[in-house]
XYZ file of C-alpha atoms in Angstrom:
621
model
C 38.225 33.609 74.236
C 38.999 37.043 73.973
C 37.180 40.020 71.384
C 39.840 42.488 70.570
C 38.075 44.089 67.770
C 35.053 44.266 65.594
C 35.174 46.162 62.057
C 31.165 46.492 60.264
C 31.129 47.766 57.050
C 27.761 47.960 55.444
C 26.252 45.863 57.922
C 22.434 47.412 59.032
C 22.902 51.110 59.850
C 26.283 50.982 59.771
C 27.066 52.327 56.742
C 30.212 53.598 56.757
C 33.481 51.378 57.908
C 33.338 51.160 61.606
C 36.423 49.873 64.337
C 34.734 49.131 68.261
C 37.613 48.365 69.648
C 37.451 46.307 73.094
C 40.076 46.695 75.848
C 40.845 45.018 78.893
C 38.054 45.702 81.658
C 34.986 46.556 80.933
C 33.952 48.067 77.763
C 30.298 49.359 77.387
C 28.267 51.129 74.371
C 25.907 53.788 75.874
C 23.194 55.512 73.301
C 19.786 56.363 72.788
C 17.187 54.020 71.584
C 17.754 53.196 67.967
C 21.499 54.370 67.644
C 21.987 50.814 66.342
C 23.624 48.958 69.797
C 21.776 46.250 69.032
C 23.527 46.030 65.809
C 26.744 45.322 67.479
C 25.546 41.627 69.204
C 23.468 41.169 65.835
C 27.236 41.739 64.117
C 28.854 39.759 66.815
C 26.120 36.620 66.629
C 26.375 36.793 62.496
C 29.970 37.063 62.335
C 30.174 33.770 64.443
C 27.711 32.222 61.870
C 24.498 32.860 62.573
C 22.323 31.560 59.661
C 19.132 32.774 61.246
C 17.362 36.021 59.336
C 14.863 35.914 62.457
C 17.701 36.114 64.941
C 18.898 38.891 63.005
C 15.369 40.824 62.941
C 14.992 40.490 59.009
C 12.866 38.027 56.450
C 15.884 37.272 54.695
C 19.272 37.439 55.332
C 19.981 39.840 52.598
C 18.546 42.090 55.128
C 21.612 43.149 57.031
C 23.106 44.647 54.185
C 22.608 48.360 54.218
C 19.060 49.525 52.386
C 19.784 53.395 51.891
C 18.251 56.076 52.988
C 17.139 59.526 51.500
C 20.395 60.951 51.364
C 22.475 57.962 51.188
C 22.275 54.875 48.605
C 21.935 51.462 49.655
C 25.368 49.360 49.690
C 25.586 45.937 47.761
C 26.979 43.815 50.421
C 28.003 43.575 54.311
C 31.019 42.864 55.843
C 31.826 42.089 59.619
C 34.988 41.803 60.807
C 35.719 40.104 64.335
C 39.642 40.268 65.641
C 40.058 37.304 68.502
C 43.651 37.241 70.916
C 45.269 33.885 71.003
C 48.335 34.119 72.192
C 47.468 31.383 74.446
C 46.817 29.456 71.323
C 43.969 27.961 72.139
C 42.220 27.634 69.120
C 42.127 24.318 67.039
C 45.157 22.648 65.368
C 44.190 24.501 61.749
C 44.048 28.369 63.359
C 46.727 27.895 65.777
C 49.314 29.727 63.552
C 49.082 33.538 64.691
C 48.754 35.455 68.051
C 45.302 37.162 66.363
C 42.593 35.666 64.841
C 40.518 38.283 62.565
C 37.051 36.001 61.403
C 35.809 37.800 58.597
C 32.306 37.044 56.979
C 31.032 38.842 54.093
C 28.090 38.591 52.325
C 26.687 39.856 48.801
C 23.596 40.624 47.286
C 22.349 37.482 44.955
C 25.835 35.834 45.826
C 25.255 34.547 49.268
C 27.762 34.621 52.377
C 31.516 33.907 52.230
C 33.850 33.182 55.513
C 37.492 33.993 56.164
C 39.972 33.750 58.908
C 42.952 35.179 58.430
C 42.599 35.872 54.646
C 41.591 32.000 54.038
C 38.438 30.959 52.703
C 36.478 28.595 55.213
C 33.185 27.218 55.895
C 30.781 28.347 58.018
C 31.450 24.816 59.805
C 34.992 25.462 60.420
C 33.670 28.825 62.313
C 31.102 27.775 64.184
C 33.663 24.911 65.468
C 36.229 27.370 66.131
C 33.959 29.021 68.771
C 32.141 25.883 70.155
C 35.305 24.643 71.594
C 36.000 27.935 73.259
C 32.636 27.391 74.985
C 30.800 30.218 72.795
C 29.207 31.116 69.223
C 26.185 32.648 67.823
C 23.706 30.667 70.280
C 25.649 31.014 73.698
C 24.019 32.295 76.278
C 26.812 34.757 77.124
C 25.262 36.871 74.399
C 22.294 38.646 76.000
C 19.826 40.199 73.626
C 16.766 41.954 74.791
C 14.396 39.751 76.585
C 16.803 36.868 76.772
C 16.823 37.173 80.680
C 13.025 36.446 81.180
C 13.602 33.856 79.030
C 16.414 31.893 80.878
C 14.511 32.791 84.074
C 11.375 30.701 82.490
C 13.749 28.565 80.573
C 12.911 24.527 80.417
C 15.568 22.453 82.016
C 17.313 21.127 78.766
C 17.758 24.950 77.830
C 19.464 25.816 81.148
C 21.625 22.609 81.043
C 22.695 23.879 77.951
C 23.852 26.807 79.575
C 26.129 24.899 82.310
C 27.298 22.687 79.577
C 28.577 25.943 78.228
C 29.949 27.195 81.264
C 31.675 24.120 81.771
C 33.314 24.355 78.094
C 31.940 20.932 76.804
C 29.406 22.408 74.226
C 31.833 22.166 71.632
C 31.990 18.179 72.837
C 28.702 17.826 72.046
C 28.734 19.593 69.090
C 31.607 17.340 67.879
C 29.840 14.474 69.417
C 26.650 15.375 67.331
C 28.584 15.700 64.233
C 30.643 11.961 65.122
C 26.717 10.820 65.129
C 25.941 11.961 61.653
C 29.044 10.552 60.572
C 28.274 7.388 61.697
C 24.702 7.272 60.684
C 26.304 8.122 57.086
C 28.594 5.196 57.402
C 25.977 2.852 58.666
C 24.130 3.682 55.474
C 27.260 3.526 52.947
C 27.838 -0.062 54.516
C 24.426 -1.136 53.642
C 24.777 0.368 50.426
C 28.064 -1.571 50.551
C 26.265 -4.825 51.399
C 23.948 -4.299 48.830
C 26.739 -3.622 46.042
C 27.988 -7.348 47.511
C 25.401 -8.741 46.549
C 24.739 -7.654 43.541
C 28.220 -8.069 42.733
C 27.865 -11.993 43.913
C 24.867 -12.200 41.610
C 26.631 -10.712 38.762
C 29.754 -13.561 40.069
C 27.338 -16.024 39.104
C 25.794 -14.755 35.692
C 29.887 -15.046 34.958
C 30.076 -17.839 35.884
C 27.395 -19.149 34.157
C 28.440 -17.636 30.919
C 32.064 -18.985 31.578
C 30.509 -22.337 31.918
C 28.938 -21.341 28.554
C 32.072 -20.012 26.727
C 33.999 -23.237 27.564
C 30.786 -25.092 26.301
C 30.926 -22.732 23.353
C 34.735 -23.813 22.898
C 34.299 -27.357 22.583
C 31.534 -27.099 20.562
C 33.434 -24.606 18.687
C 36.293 -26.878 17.841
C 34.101 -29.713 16.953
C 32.550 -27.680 14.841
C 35.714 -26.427 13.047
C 37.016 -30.243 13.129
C 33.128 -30.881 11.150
C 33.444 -27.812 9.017
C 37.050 -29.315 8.109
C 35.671 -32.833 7.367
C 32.617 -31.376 5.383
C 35.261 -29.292 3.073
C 36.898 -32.291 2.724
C 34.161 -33.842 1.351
C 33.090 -31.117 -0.923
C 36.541 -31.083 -2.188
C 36.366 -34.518 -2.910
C 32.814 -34.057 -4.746
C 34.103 -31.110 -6.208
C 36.918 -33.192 -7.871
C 34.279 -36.007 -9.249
C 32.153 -33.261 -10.168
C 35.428 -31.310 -11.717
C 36.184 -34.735 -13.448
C 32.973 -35.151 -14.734
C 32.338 -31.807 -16.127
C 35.799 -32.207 -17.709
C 33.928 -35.345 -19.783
C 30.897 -32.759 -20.333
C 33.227 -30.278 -21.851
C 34.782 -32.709 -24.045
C 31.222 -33.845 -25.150
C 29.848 -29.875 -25.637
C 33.225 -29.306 -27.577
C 32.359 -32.026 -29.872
C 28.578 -30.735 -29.665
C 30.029 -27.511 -30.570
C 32.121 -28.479 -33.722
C 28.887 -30.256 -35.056
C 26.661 -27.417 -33.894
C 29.300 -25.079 -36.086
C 29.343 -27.211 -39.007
C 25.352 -27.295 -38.839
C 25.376 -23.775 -38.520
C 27.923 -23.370 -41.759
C 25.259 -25.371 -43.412
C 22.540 -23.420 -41.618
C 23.799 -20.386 -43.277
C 24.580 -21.830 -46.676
C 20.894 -22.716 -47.017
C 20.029 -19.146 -45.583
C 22.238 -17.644 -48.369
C 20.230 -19.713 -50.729
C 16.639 -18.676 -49.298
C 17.700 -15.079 -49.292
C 18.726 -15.814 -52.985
C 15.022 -17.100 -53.527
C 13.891 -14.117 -51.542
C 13.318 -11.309 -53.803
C 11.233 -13.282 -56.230
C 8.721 -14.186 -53.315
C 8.718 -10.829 -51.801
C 8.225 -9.766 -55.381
C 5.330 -12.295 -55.783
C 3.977 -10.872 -52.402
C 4.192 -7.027 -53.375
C 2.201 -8.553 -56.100
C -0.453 -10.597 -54.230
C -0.898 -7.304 -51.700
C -1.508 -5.679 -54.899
C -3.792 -7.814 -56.050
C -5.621 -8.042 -52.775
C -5.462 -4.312 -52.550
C -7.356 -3.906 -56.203
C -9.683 -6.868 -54.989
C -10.527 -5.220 -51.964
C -11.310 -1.982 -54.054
C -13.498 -3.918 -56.367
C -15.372 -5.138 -53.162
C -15.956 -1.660 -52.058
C -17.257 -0.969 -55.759
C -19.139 -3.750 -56.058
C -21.025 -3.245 -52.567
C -21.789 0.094 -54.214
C -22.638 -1.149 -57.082
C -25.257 -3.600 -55.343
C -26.415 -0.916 -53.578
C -27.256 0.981 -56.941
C -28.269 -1.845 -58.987
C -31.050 -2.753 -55.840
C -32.764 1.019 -56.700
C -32.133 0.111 -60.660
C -34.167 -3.412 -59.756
C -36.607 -1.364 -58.439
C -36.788 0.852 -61.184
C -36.812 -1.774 -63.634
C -39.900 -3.356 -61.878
C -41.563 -0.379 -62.476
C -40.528 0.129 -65.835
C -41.582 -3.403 -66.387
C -44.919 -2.728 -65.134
C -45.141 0.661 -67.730
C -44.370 -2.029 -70.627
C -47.054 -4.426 -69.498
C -49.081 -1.501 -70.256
C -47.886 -0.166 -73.374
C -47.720 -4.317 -74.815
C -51.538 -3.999 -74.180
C -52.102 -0.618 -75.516
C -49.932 -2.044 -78.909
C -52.175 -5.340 -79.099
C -55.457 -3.083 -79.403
C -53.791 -0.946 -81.994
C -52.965 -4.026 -83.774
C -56.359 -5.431 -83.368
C -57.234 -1.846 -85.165
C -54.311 -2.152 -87.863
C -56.126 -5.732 -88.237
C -59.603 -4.495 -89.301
C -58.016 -1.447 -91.307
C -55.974 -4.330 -93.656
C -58.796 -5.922 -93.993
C -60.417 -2.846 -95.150
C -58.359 -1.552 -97.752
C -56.970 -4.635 -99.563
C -58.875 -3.242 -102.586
C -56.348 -0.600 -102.587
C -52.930 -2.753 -101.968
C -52.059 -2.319 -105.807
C -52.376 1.553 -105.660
C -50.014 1.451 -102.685
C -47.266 -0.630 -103.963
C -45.752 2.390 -105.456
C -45.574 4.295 -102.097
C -43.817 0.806 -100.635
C -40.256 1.164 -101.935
C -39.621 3.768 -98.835
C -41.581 1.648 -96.341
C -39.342 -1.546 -97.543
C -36.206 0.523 -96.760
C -37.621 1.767 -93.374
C -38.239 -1.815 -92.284
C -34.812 -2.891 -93.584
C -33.480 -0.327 -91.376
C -35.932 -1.700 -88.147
C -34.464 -5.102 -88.781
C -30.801 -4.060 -88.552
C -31.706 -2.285 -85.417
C -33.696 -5.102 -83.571
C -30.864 -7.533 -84.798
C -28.425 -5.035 -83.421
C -30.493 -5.239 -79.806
C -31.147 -8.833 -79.875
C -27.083 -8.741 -80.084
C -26.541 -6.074 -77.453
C -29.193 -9.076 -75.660
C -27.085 -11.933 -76.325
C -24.377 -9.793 -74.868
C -25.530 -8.915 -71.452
C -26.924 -12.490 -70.937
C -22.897 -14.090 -71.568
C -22.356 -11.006 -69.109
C -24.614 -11.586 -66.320
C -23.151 -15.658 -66.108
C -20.349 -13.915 -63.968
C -20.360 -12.992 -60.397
C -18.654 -10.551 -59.773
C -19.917 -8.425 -62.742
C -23.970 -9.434 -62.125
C -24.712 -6.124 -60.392
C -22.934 -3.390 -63.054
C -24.404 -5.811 -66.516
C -28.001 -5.357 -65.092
C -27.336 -1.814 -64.735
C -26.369 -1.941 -68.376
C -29.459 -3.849 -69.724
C -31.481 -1.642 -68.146
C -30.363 1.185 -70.212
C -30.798 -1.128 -73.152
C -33.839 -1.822 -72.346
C -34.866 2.121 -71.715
C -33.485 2.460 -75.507
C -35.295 -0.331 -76.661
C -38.529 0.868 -75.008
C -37.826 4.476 -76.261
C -36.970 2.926 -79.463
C -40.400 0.705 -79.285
C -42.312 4.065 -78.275
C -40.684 6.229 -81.704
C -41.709 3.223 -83.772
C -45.322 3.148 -82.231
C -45.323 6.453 -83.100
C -44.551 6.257 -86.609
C -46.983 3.714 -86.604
C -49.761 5.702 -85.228
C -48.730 8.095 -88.264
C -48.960 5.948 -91.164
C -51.861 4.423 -89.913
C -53.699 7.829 -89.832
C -52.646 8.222 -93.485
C -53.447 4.918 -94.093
C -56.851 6.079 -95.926
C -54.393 7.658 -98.624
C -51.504 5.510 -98.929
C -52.326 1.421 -98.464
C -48.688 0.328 -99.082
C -47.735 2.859 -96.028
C -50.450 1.354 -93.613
C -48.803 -2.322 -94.300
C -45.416 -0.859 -93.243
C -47.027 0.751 -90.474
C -48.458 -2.377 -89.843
C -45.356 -4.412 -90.318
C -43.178 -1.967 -87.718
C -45.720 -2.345 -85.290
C -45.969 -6.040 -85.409
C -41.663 -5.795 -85.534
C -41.923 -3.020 -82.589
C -44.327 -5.483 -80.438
C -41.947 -8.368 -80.808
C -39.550 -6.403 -79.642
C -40.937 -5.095 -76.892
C -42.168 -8.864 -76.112
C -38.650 -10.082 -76.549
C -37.322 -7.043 -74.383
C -39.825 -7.904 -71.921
C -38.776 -11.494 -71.142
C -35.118 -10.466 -71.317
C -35.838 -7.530 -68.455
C -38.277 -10.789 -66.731
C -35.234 -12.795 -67.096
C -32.820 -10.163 -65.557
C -35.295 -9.637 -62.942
C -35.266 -13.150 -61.757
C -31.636 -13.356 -61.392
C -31.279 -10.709 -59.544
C -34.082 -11.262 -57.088
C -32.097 -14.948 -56.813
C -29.006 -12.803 -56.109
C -30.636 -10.891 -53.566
C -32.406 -13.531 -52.397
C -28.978 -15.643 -51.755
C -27.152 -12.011 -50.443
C -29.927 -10.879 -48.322
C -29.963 -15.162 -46.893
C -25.981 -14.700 -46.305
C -26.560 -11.767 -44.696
C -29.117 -13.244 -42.616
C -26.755 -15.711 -41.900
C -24.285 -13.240 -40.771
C -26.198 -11.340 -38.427
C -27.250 -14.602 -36.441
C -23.599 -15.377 -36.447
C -22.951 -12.062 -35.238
C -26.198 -12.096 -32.890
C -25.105 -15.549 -31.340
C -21.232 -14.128 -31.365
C -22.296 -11.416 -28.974
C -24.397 -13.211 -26.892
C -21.878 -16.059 -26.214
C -19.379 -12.724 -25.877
C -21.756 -11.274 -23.152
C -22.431 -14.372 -20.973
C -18.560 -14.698 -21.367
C -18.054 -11.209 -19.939
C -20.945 -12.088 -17.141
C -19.359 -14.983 -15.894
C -15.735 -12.882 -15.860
C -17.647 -10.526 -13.728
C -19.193 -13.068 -11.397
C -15.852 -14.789 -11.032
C -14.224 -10.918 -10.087
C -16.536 -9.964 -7.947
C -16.355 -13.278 -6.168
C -12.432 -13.208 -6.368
C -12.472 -9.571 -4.809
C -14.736 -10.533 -2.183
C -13.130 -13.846 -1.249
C -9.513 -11.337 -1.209
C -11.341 -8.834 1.520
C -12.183 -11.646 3.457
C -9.011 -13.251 3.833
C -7.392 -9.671 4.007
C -10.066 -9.213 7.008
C -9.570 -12.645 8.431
C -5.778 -11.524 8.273
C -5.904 -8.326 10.314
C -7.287 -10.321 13.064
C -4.835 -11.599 15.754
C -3.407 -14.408 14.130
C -6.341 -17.045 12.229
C -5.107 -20.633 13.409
C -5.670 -21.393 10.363
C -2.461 -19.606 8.924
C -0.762 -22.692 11.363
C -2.874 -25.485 9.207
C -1.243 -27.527 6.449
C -3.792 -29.818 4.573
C -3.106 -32.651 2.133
C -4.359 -31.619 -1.578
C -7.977 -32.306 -2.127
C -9.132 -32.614 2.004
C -9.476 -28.769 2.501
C -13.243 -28.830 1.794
C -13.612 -31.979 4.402
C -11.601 -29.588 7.086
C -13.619 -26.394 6.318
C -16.638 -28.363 6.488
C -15.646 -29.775 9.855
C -14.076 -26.718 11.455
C -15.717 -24.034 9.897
C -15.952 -20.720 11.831
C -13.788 -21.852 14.308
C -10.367 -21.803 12.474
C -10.681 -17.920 12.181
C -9.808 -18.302 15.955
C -6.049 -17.568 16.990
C -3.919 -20.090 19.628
C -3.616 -18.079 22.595
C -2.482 -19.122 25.918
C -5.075 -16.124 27.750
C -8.336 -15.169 26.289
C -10.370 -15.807 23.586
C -9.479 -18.627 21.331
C -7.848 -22.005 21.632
C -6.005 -23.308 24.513
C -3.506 -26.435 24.351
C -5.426 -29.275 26.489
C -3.619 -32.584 27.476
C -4.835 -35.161 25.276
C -7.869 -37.695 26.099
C -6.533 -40.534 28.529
C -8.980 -42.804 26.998
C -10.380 -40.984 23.755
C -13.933 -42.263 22.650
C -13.214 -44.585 19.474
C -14.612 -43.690 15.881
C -17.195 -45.931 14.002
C -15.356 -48.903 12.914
C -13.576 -48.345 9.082
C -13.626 -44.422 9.833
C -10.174 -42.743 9.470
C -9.366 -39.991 11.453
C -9.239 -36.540 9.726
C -5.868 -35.785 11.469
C -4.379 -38.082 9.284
C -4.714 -36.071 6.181
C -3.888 -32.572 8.521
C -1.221 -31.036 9.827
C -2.280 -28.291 12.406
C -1.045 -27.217 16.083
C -1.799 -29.196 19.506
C -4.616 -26.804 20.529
C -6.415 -28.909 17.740
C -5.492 -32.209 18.454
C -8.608 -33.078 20.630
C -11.071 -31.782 18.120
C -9.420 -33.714 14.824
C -9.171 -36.981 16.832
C -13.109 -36.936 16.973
C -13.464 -36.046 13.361
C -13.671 -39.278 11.165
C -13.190 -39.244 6.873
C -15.622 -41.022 5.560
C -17.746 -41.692 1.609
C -20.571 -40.370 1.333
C -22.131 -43.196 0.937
C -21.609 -44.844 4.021
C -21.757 -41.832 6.260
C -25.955 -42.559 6.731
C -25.808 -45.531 7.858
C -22.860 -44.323 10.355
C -24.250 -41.195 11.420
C -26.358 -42.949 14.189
C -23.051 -44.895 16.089
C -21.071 -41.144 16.607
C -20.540 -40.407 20.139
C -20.332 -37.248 21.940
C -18.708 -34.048 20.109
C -18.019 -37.061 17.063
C -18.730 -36.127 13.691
C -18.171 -37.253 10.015
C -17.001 -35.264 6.582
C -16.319 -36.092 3.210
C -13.534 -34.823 0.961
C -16.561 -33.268 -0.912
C -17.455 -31.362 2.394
C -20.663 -32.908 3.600
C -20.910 -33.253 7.140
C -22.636 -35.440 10.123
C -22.655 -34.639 13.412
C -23.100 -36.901 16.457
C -26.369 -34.368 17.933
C -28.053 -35.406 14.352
C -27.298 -31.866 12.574
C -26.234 -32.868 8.720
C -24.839 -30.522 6.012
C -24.590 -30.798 2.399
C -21.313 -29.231 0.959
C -23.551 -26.921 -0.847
């Protein structure tokens, strides 16, 4: 191979473009140290593909593109151009084309290195085959840097075979022969790769097979299934036509329902034509009973009040009947007085019997009055007979009375008066005397009447104040039966709540075998009393918590005339060992069993009593 020419642009110190051209002969570069000859076999090795930055006396390759100086900036990329004769065409089958070969490899700041020959892009492989098989490239030893001689002189023997191999133009056979070696290495490995895509290809063969086995499967069973489907729609067709048929009949029979249910309803609403008719009248009569209840209801309220004031009139009256007790004494020793003043002045009756016209005429007038009271009397007592009026009548005596009594009082009076003039006038102290006498029946008569009224009215408070009595026990018993009523609610709750947070706890567990348990009706206290704790426990096939165990070759027997509890219980094979020892028994002839159990035996009722073979019993409570 033969250098014609070698351009640099940007490439180290060389700035500026720069043609070395090489002739025929010798051609030699002669400078002082520094002047950048070095550079040219630097340009020459990277140009040829050196991919080395050490080789190239830089940290990075990046470094052979000019930096700048003080007066000159620094260039963005390098370019070396390197102009090869082959007119012998010697060069490989894809360069062969041209009498000159210009290689061309540029590189770029942040953009990395680019090859050309003749224009073409190329990779750095095609270049660096191009000059192995003319026996050179970036790492021949034609290519003497400084220090390179020492080193071939002190060279190992591979290095300086590599050298004659060189010589000898074979390095670009090994080079091939190197790169034949990868190539097969990568084949070896894409053929296990290809035996492994076999085999995975056979296993996926079967799984389709399989599943063809399964889709014919899935076809026969697929037609009989269409050739059942058929016969059941048959069937329903023929049940639909009985069933058609006889809700045909069923029509017919609610059609004739229907016409005798619509000539019940004409009727129907005849007779509700007539009770509307009727209707006014009896809403009228009801208007009028609500009316009536309405004024009854206000005559309750006014007699309560009345009772109310006629209890502080009773209490006046008592009172009142207490001052007439008093003035009925004070009138009997005035009497006893007006007594021993008659008897006095008899001698002067005949002088007085002039002055008695007026007196006669004043006790004509007392007479009319008492008759009218002992009227007024007669009145209230007809008045006080009824119930509902007791209350306001008393309240009316009472004033009679108080008119009486003031009435009693004016006559006393009087009586006092003509008494005191009795020394002058005889005929006026006998109608003194008379009025008082009249006045003190009166006030006797009064008195009884107000005794009278008094006793029926403590006999009607008596009786209210006994129904009221009544009442309140009613009441008092009412709210205590209401109040253990609310208790027990509240017990019941609380123990509803708490019995919900349990289960709701048991729940969150992982999985109660109890949620797997069915139990006839009435034999879930016998299994609670017999399992107990233990069905909170989940079926697991690991861990914590019931395992399924083959069953007992030769299970110990239960007392004769004991059932088993499994009868009565539905519940998953982890359980089947422990129900088989678990008899069902009455309670009254688990005692005298309890002794024959055997080991891990026991015995429930459906109450929940237990016995258990190591002599432990349990009352359901």
């Amino acid at each position: 191979m033969r250098f014609t020419r070698l351009r640099l642009n940007g490439f180290k110190s060389f700035v500026d473009p720069t043609d070395l051209v090489i002739r025929e002969g010798l051609t030699g570069v002669v400078g002082p140290n520094g002047c950048g000859k070095s550079n040219l076999l630097e340009a020459l090795r990277w140009v040829m593909g050196e991919n080395r930055p050490t080789a190239m006396r830089g940290a990075g390759m990046e470094d052979v593109v000019f930096a700048g100086t003080s007066s000159r900036g620094a260039r963005s990329f390098a370019e070396v151009a390197l102009q090869v004769d082959n007119s012998e065409r010697l060069a490989p089958p894809g360069f062969n084309d041209s009498d000159l070969l210009e290689i061309t490899r540029r590189i770029t700041r942040d953009a990395g290195s680019a090859y050309k020959v003749n224009g073409k892009d190329v990779r750095a492989r095609d270049v660096q085959m191009l000059f192995a098989d003319a026996s050179t490239g970036a790492h021949s030893p034609a290519l003497v840097r400084q220090g390179q001689i020492s080193e071939l002189i002190n060279a190992r023997p591979k290095a300086r075979r590599r050298i004659l191999e060189e010589a000898a133009g074979i390095s670009g056979l090994y080079q091939r022969r190197h790169e034949a070696e990868l190539k097969l290495q990568a084949t070896e490995t894409n053929l296990a790769r290809v035996g492994d895509t076999v085999d995975a290809l056979a296993q996926q063969l079967q799984l389709l097979a399989r599943q063809a086995r399964q889709a014919a499967r899935y076809r026969e069973i697929a037609t009989a299934l269409r050739k059942a489907e058929g016969l059941a729609l048959y069937l329903r067709w023929r049940e639909a036509e009985s069933a058609q048929a006889a809700m045909r009949a069923l029509l017919a029979e609610a059609v004739r329902q229907a016409a005798m249910s619509e000539r019940a309803a004409i009727q129907a609403r005849a007779a509700r034509e007539t009770a509307e008719t009727a209707l006014p009248p009896l809403r009228e009569e009801e208007a009028i009973a609500g009316a009536v209840l309405q004024r009854l209801q206000v005559q309750r309220d006014t007699l309560a009040d009345q009772e109310t004031r006629a209890r502080a009139a009773v209490e006046a009256l008592v009172a009142r009947i207490a001052q007439l007790r008093s003035d009925a004494q004070r009138e009997a020793a005035l009497a006893a007085d007006a007594d021993e003043t008659i008897a006095r002045l008899d001698w002067e009756a005949d002088a007085l019997a002039k002055a008695g016209d007026g007196h006669e005429a004043r006790l004509a007038e007392a007479e009319a009055a008492a008759a009218e009271a002992a009227e007024a009397l007669r009145a209230l007592e007809a008045h006080l007979g009824e119930h509902t009026e007791d209350i306001a009548r008393l309240s009316a005596r009472h004033q009679s009375l108080s008119r009486a009594a003031q009435d009693a009082r004016t006559d006393e009076t009087r009586a006092e008066a003509e008494a005191e003039r009795a020394g002058a006038e005889a005929e006026s102290a006998g109608a003194a005397e008379n009025s008082a006498r009249a006045a003190q029946e009166s006030a006797a008569r009064a008195q009884d009447e107000a005794a009278d009224a008094l006793e029926a009215a403590e006999a009607a408070l008596v009786a209210a104040e006994a129904a009221r009595a009544s009442a309140m026990s009613a009441e008092s018993e009412a709210r205590s039966a209401r109040a253990e009523a609310e208790g027990a609610a509240s017990a019941l709750s609380a123990e509803a709540n708490a019995l919900e947070r349990l289960l709701v706890r048991d729940r969150k567990g992982t999985g109660a075998i109890l949620d797997a348990i069915t139990v006839e009706p009435g034999y879930e206290r016998a299994l609670g009393a017999a399992l107990a704790d233990d069905l909170r426990a989940a079926a697991v096939d690991t861990g914590s918590g019931w395992h399924v165990l083959p069953a007992y070759d030769a299970p110990p027997p239960l007392p004769e005339g004991v059932t088993a509890l499994a009868v009565h219980v539905g519940a998953p094979p982890a359980l089947a060992r422990r129900l088989s020892q678990i008899g069902l028994v009455d309670a009254g002839l688990a005692a005298g069993l309890h002794a024959r159990l055997g080991p891990g035996q026991r015995l429930v009722t459906r109450a929940g009593d237990l016995w258990r073979w190591d002599g432990l019993m349990q009352r359901a409570e």
